[in-house]
Coordinates of C-alpha atoms in Angstrom, one line a residue:
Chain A
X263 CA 0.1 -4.5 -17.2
X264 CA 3.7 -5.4 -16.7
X265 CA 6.9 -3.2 -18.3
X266 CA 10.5 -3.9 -17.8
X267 CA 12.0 -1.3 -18.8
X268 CA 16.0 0.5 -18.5
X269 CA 14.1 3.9 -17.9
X270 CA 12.4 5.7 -15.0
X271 CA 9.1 6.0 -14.9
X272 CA 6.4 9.2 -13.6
X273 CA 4.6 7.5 -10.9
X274 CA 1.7 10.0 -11.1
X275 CA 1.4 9.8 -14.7
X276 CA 1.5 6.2 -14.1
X277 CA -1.2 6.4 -11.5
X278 CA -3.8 8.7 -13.5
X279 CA -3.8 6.1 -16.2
X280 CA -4.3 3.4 -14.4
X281 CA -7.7 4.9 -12.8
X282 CA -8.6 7.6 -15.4
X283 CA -11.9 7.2 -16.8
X284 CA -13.1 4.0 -14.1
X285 CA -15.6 5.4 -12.2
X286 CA -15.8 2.3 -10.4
X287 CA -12.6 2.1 -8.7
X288 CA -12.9 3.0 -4.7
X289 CA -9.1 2.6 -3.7
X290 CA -5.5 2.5 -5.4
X291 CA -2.8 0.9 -4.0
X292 CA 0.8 1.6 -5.2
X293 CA 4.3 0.8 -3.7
X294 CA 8.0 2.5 -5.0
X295 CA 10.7 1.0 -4.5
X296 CA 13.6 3.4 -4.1
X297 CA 17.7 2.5 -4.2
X298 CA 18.5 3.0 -0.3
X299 CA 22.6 4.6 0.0
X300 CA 23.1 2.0 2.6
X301 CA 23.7 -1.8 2.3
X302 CA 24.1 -2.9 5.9
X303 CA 26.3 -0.4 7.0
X304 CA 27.7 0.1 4.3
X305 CA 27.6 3.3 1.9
X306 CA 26.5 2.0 -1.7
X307 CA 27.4 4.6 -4.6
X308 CA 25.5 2.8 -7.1
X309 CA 23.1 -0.6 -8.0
X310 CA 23.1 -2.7 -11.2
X311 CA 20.0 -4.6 -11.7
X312 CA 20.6 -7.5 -13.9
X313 CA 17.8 -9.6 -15.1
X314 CA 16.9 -12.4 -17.1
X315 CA 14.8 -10.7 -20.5
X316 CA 11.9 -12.8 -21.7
X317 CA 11.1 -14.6 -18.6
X318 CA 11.2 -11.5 -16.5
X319 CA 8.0 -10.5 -18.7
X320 CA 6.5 -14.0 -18.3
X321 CA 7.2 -14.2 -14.3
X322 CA 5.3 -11.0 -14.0
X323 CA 2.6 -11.3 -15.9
X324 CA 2.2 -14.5 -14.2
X325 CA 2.6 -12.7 -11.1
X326 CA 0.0 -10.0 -12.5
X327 CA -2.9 -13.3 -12.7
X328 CA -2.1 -14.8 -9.8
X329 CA -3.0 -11.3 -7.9
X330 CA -6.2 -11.0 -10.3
X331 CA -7.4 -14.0 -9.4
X332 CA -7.0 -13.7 -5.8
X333 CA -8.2 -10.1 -5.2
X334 CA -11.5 -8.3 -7.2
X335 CA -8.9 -6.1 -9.5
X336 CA -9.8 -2.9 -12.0
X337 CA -6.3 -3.0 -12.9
X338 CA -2.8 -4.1 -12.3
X339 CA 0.6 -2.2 -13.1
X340 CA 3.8 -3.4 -12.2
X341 CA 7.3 -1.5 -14.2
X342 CA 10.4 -2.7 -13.0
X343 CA 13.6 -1.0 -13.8
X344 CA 16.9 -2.9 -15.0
X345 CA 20.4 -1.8 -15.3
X346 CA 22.4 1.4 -13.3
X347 CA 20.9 2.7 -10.8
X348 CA 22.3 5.1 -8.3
X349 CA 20.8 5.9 -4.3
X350 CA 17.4 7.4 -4.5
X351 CA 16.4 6.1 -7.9
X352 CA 12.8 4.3 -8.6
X353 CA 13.7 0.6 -9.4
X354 CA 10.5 -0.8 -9.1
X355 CA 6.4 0.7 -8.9
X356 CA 3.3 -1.5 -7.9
X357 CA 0.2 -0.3 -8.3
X358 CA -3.6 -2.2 -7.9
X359 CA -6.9 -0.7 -8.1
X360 CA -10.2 -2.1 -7.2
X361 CA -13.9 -1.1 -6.0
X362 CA -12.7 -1.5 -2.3
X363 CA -9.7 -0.2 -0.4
X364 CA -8.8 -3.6 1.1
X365 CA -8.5 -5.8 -2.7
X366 CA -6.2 -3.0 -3.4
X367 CA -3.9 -2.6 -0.1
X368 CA -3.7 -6.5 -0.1
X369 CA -3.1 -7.2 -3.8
X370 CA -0.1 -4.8 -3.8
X371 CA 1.2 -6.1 -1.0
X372 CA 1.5 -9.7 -2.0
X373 CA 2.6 -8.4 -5.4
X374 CA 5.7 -6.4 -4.0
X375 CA 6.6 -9.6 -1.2
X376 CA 6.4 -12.3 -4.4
X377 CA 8.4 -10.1 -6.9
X378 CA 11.5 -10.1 -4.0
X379 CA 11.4 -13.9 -4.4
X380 CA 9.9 -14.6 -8.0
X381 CA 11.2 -12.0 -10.1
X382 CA 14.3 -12.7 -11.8
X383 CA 16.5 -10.2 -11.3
X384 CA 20.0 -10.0 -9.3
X385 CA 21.3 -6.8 -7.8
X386 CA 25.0 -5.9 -7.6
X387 CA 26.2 -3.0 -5.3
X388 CA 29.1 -0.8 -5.7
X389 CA 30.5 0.0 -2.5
X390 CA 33.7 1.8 -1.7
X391 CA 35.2 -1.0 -0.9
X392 CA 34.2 -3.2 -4.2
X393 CA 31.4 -4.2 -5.7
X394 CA 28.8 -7.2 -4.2
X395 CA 25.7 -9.2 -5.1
X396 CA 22.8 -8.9 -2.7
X397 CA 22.0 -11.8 -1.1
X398 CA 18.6 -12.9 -0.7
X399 CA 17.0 -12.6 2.5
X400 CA 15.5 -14.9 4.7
X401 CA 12.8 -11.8 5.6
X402 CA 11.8 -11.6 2.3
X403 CA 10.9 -15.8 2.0
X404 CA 9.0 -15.8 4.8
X405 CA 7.0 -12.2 3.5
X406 CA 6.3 -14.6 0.3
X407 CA 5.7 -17.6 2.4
X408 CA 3.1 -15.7 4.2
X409 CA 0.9 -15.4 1.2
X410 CA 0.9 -18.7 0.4
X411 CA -2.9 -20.1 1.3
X412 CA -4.3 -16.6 1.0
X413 CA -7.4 -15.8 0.6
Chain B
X195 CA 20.7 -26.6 -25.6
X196 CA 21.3 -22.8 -24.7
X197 CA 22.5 -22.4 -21.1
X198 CA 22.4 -18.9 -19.7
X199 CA 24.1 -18.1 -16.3
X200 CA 23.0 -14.9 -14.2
X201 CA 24.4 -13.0 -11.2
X202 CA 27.3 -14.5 -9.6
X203 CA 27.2 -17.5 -11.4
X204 CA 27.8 -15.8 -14.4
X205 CA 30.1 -13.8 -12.5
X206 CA 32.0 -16.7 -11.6
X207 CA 31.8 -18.7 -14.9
X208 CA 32.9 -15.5 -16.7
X209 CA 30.2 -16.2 -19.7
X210 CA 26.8 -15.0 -19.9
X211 CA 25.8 -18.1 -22.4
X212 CA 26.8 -20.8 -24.1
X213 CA 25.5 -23.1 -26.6
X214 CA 26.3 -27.1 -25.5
X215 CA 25.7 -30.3 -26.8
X216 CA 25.5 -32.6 -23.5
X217 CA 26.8 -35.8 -23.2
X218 CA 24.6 -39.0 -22.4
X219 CA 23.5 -39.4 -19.1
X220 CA 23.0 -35.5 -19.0
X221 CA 18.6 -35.8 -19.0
X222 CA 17.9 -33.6 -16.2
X223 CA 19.1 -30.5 -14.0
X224 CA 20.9 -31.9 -11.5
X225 CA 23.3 -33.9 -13.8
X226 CA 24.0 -31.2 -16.3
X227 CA 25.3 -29.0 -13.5
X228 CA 27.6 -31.8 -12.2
X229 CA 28.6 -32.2 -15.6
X230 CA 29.4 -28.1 -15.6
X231 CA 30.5 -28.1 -12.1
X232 CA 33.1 -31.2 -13.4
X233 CA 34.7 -28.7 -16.0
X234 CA 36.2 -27.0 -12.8
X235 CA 37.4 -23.6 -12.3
X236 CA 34.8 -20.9 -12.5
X237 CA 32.3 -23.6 -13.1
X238 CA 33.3 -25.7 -9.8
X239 CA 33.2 -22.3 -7.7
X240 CA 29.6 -21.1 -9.2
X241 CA 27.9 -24.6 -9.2
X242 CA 29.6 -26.6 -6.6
X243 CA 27.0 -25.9 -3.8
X244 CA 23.5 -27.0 -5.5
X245 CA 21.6 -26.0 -2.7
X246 CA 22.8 -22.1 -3.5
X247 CA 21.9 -22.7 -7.5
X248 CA 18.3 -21.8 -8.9
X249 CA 17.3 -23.2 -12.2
X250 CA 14.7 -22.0 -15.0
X251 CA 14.0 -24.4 -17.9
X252 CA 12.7 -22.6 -20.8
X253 CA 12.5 -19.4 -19.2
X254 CA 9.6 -21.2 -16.1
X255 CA 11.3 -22.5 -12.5
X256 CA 12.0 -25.4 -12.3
X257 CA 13.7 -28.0 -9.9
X258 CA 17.4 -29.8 -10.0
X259 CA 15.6 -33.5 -10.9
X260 CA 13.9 -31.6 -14.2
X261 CA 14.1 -33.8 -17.2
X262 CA 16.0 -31.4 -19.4
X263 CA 16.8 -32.6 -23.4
X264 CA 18.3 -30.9 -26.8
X265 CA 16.8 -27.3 -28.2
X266 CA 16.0 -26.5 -24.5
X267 CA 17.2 -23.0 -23.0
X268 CA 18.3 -24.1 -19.6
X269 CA 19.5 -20.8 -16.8
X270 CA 20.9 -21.5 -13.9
X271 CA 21.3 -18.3 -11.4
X272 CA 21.5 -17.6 -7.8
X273 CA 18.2 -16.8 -5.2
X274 CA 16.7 -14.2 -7.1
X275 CA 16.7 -10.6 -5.5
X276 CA 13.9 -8.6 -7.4
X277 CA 11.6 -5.7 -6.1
Chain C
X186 CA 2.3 16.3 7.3
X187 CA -1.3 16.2 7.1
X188 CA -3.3 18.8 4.4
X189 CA -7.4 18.8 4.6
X190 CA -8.4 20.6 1.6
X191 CA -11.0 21.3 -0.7
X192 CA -9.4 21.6 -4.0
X193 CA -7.7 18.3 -5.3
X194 CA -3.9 17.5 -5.1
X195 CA -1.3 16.1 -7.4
X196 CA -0.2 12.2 -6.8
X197 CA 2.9 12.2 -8.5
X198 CA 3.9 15.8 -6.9
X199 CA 3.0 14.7 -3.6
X200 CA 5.4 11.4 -3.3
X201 CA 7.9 13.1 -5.5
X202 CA 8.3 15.7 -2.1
X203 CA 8.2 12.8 0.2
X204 CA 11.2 11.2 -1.8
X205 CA 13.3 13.8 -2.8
X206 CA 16.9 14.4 -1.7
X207 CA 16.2 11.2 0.7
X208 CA 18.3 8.5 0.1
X209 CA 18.0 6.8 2.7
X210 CA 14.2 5.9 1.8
X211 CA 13.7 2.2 0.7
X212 CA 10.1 2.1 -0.2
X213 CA 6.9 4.3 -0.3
X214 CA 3.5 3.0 0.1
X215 CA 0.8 4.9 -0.4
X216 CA -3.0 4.8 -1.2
X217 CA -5.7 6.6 -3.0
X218 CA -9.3 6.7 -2.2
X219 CA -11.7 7.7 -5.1
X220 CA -15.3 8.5 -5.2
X221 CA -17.2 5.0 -6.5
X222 CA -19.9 5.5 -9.0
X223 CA -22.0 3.2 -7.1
X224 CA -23.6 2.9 -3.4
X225 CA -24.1 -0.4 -3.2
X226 CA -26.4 -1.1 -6.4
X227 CA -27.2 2.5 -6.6
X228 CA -25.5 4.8 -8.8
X229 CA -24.5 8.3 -7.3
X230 CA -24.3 11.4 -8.9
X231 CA -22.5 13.1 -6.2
X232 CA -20.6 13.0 -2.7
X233 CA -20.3 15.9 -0.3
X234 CA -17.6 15.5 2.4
X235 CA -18.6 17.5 5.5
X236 CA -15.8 17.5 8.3
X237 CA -15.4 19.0 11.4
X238 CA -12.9 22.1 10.7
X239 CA -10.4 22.1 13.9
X240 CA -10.7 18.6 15.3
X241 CA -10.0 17.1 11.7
X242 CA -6.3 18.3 11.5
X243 CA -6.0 17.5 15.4
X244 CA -7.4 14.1 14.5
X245 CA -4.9 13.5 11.6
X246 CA -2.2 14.8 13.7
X247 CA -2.7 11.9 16.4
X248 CA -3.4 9.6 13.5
X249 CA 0.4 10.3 12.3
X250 CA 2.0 10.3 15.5
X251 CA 0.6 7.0 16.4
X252 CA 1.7 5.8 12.8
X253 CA 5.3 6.9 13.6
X254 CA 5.5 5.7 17.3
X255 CA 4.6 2.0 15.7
X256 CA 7.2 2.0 12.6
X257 CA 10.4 3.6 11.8
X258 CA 9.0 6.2 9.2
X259 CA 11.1 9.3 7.3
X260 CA 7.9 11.0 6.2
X261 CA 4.1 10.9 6.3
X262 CA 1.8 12.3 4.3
X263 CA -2.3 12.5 4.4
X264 CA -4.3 14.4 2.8
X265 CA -8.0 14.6 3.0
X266 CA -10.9 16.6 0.7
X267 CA -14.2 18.0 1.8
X268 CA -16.6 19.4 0.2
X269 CA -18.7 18.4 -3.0
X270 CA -16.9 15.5 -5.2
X271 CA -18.1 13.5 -8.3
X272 CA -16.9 10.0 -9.1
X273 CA -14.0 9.0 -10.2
X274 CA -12.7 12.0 -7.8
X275 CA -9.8 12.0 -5.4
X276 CA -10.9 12.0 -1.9
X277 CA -7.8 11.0 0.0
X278 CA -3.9 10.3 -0.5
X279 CA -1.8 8.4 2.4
X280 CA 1.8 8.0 1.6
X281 CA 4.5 6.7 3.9
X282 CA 7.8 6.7 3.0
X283 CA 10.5 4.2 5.2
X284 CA 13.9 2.9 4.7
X285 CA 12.1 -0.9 4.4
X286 CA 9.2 -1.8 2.5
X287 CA 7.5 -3.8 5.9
X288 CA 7.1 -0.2 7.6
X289 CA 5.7 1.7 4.4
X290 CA 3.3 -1.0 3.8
X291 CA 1.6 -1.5 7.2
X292 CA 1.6 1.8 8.5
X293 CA -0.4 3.0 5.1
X294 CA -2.4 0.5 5.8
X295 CA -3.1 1.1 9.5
X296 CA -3.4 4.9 8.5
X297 CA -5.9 4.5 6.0
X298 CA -8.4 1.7 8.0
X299 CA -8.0 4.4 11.3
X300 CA -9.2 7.4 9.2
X301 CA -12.2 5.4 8.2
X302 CA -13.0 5.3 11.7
X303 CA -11.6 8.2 13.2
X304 CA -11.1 11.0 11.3
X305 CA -14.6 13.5 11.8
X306 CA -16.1 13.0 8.0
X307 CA -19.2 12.5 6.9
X308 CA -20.3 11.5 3.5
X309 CA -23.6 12.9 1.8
X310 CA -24.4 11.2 -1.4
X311 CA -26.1 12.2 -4.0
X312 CA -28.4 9.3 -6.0
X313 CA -31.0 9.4 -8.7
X314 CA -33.7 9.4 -5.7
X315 CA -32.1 11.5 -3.5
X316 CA -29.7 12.5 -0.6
X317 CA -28.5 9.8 1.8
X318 CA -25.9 9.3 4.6
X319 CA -23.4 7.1 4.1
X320 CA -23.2 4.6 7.6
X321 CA -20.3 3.5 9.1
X322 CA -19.3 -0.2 8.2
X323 CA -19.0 -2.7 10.6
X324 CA -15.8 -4.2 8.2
X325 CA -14.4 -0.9 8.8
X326 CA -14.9 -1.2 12.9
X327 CA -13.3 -4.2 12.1
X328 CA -10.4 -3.5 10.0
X329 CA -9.5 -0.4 12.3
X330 CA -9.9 -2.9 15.5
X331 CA -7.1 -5.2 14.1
X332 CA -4.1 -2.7 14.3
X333 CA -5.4 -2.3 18.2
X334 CA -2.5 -4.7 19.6
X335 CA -0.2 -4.0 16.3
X336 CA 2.8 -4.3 16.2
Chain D
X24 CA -21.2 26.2 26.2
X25 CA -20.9 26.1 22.1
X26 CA -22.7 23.2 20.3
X27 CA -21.6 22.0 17.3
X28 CA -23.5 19.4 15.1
X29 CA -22.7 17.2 12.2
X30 CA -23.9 14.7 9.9
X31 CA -27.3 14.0 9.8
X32 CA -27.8 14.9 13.5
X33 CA -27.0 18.3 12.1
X34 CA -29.9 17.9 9.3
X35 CA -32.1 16.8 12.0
X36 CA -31.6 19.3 14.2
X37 CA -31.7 21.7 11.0
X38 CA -28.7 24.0 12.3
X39 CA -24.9 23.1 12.4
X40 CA -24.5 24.9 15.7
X41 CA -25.7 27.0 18.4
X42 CA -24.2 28.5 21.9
X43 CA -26.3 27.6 24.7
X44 CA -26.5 28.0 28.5
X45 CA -27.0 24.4 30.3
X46 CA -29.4 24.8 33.0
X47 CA -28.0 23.3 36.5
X48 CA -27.5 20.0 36.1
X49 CA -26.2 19.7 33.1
X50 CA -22.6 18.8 33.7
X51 CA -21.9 15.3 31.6
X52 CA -22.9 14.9 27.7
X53 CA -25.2 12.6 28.7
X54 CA -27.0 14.9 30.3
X55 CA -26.7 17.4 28.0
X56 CA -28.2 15.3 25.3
X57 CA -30.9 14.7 27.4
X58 CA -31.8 18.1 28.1
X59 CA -31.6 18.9 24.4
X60 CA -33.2 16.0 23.3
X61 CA -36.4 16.9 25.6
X62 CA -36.8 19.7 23.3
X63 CA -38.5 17.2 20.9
X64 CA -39.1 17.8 17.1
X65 CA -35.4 17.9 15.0
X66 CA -33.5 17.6 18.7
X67 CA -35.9 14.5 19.8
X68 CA -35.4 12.6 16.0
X69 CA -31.6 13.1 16.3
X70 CA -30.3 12.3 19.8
X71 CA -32.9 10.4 21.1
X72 CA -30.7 7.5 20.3
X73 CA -27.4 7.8 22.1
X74 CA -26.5 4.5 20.6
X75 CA -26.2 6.1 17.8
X76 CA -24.2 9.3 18.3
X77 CA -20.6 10.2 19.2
X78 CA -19.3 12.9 21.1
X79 CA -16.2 15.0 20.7
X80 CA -15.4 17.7 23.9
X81 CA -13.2 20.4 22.8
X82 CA -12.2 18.9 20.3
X83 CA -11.2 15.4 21.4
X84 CA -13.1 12.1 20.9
X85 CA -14.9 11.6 24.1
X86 CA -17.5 9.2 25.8
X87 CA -21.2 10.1 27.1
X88 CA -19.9 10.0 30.7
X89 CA -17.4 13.0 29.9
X90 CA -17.9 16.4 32.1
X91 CA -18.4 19.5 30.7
X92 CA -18.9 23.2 31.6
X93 CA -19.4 26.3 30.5
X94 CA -16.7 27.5 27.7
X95 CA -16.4 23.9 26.3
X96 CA -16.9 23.0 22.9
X97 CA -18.9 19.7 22.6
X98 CA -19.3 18.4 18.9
X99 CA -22.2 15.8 18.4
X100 CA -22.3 13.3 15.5
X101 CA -23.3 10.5 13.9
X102 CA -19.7 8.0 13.5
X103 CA -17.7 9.0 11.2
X104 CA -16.9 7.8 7.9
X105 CA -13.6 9.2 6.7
X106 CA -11.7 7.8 4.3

């Protein structure tokens, strides 16, 4: 299930409902991703997320069957935030279940190094000295790279 | 065609969006931004590099040499930073 | 930190301590094991945890150490049950919390494939036609071997 | 010397612990499993496969070779499935 959404989200809540009721899932992967007060070396006072509405949705869900079709998965969640955010807010929350420990821990970790590359959104930081767009990193092509012939 | 700009090309172009009729000889990507990119000002500084430029036609990635043609929503945006 | 327990803990609680008033965290990774319905093809009724009271926390100690010698962490949590546990049960939470996403990812992973190999459990389960032991895996020799050299 | 057993070599056995004084001898867990395993029935089912057993001393993960002596704690089990 994929939400895009202004608002913060309860991770547990999140969580229970995702494996409530399946007695079949063995292992539940989940990642958060939190606004860090450092860019660089630079103190950040605040993040806007800006994305592109409509084909955020269809990137993730797309995102959301390519994981399903590599991994064995019970279920798939992915919210990511838009808009304001400020240093230790949730922008973004993972989260795979399957029978086995290993579907999960891999399926969540592919999910969170494709959505740095494939997900249309652009960050701008406020610094004190002005405000600047996050460049993409080099790091985070290769981590998407990686999956490419797996499994 | 709808053209949508995002990040700092938006940034740059000042305009989130705009509605175009393109010329002939604009049929794919690549030749609609030079077309943009020919307007200069903001539009020279946001698409003058194409190798910095990502491109979605109707709302799927796509690449500069995609045929491109009338009623299509065309966004053009820097290396996406999600996650 | 490291809690072994009998009575079952609160997901959402649990990260939300890890998080709080840090800004300088960047992602958390963590991982939930749950008690399967299933043993193979059997169904199971039941799954008693015994541990070895003492050695388990000493165990989990080391495991967290070693976790934080490999990658920069700002907190790790694990937190292991014992005792009698029906499916769809919590058995174990590992969270790691890190100021990049690289770090939370692996060492959750490494922490979680170490205690299935390394922390003193072992798991009773209860089926329709009777008690059984549940063996070690030779995947989970395996999967705890890889992190030998890493990183 | 303090025994402690888990697992099913504890069922085996059919008690989770017991304190015990190793005749001469005795003074590595491999001997030590011997010399309880020679007491046949639950001990002889349980350890008479040291393939199959690991060993904690006092607490730490340790190998068949290990030393002990009196006022240790040695822990015998089948591996462990944590997780």
């Amino acid at each position: 299930m994929i939400k895009v959404q202004q608002e913060d989200f309860d991770v547990g809540a999140e969580i229970s409902g995702l494996t409530e009721g399946n007695t079949s899932i063995g292992g539940l992967a989940c990642f958060v991703g939190l606004v860090r007060d450092l860019a660089g070396e630079k103190p950040i006072s605040a993040m806007t997320l800006e994305h592109y509405p409509g084909m955020t949705e269809r990137q993730l869900e797309q995102l959301e069957q390519e994981a399903r079709q590599r991994w064995t998965l019970m279920d798939v969640l992915i919210i990511h935030r838009y808009g304001r955010l400020e240093p230790g807010d949730r922008i973004v929350l993972v989260a795979t279940a399957s029978a086995h420990r290993e579907a999960a821990l891999e399926s969540c970790h592919f999910l969170i190094d494709w959505l740095k590359t494939k997900a249309p959104f652009w960050k701008l930081e406020d610094t004190g000295s002005g405000a600047q767009w996050v460049s993409a990193r080099d790091e985070d092509d290769s981590a998407a790279e990686r999956w490419k012939d797996k499994p | 065609m709808r053209l949508l700009y995002f990040g700092w090309v938006r940034a740059k172009i000042g305009v989130s969006g705009e509605t175009i009729d393109p010329p002939d000889g604009v049929d794919d990507v690549r030749s609609l931004v030079d077309w943009l990119s020919a307007r200069g000002g903001g539009y020279g500084e946001a698409l003058g590099d194409t190798t910095a430029i990502r491109v979605a036609v109707n709302q799927e990635l796509a690449e500069l040499d995609a045929a491109i043609a009338a009623g299509d929503e065309v966004a053009l945006f820097p290396p996406m930073t999600g996650g």
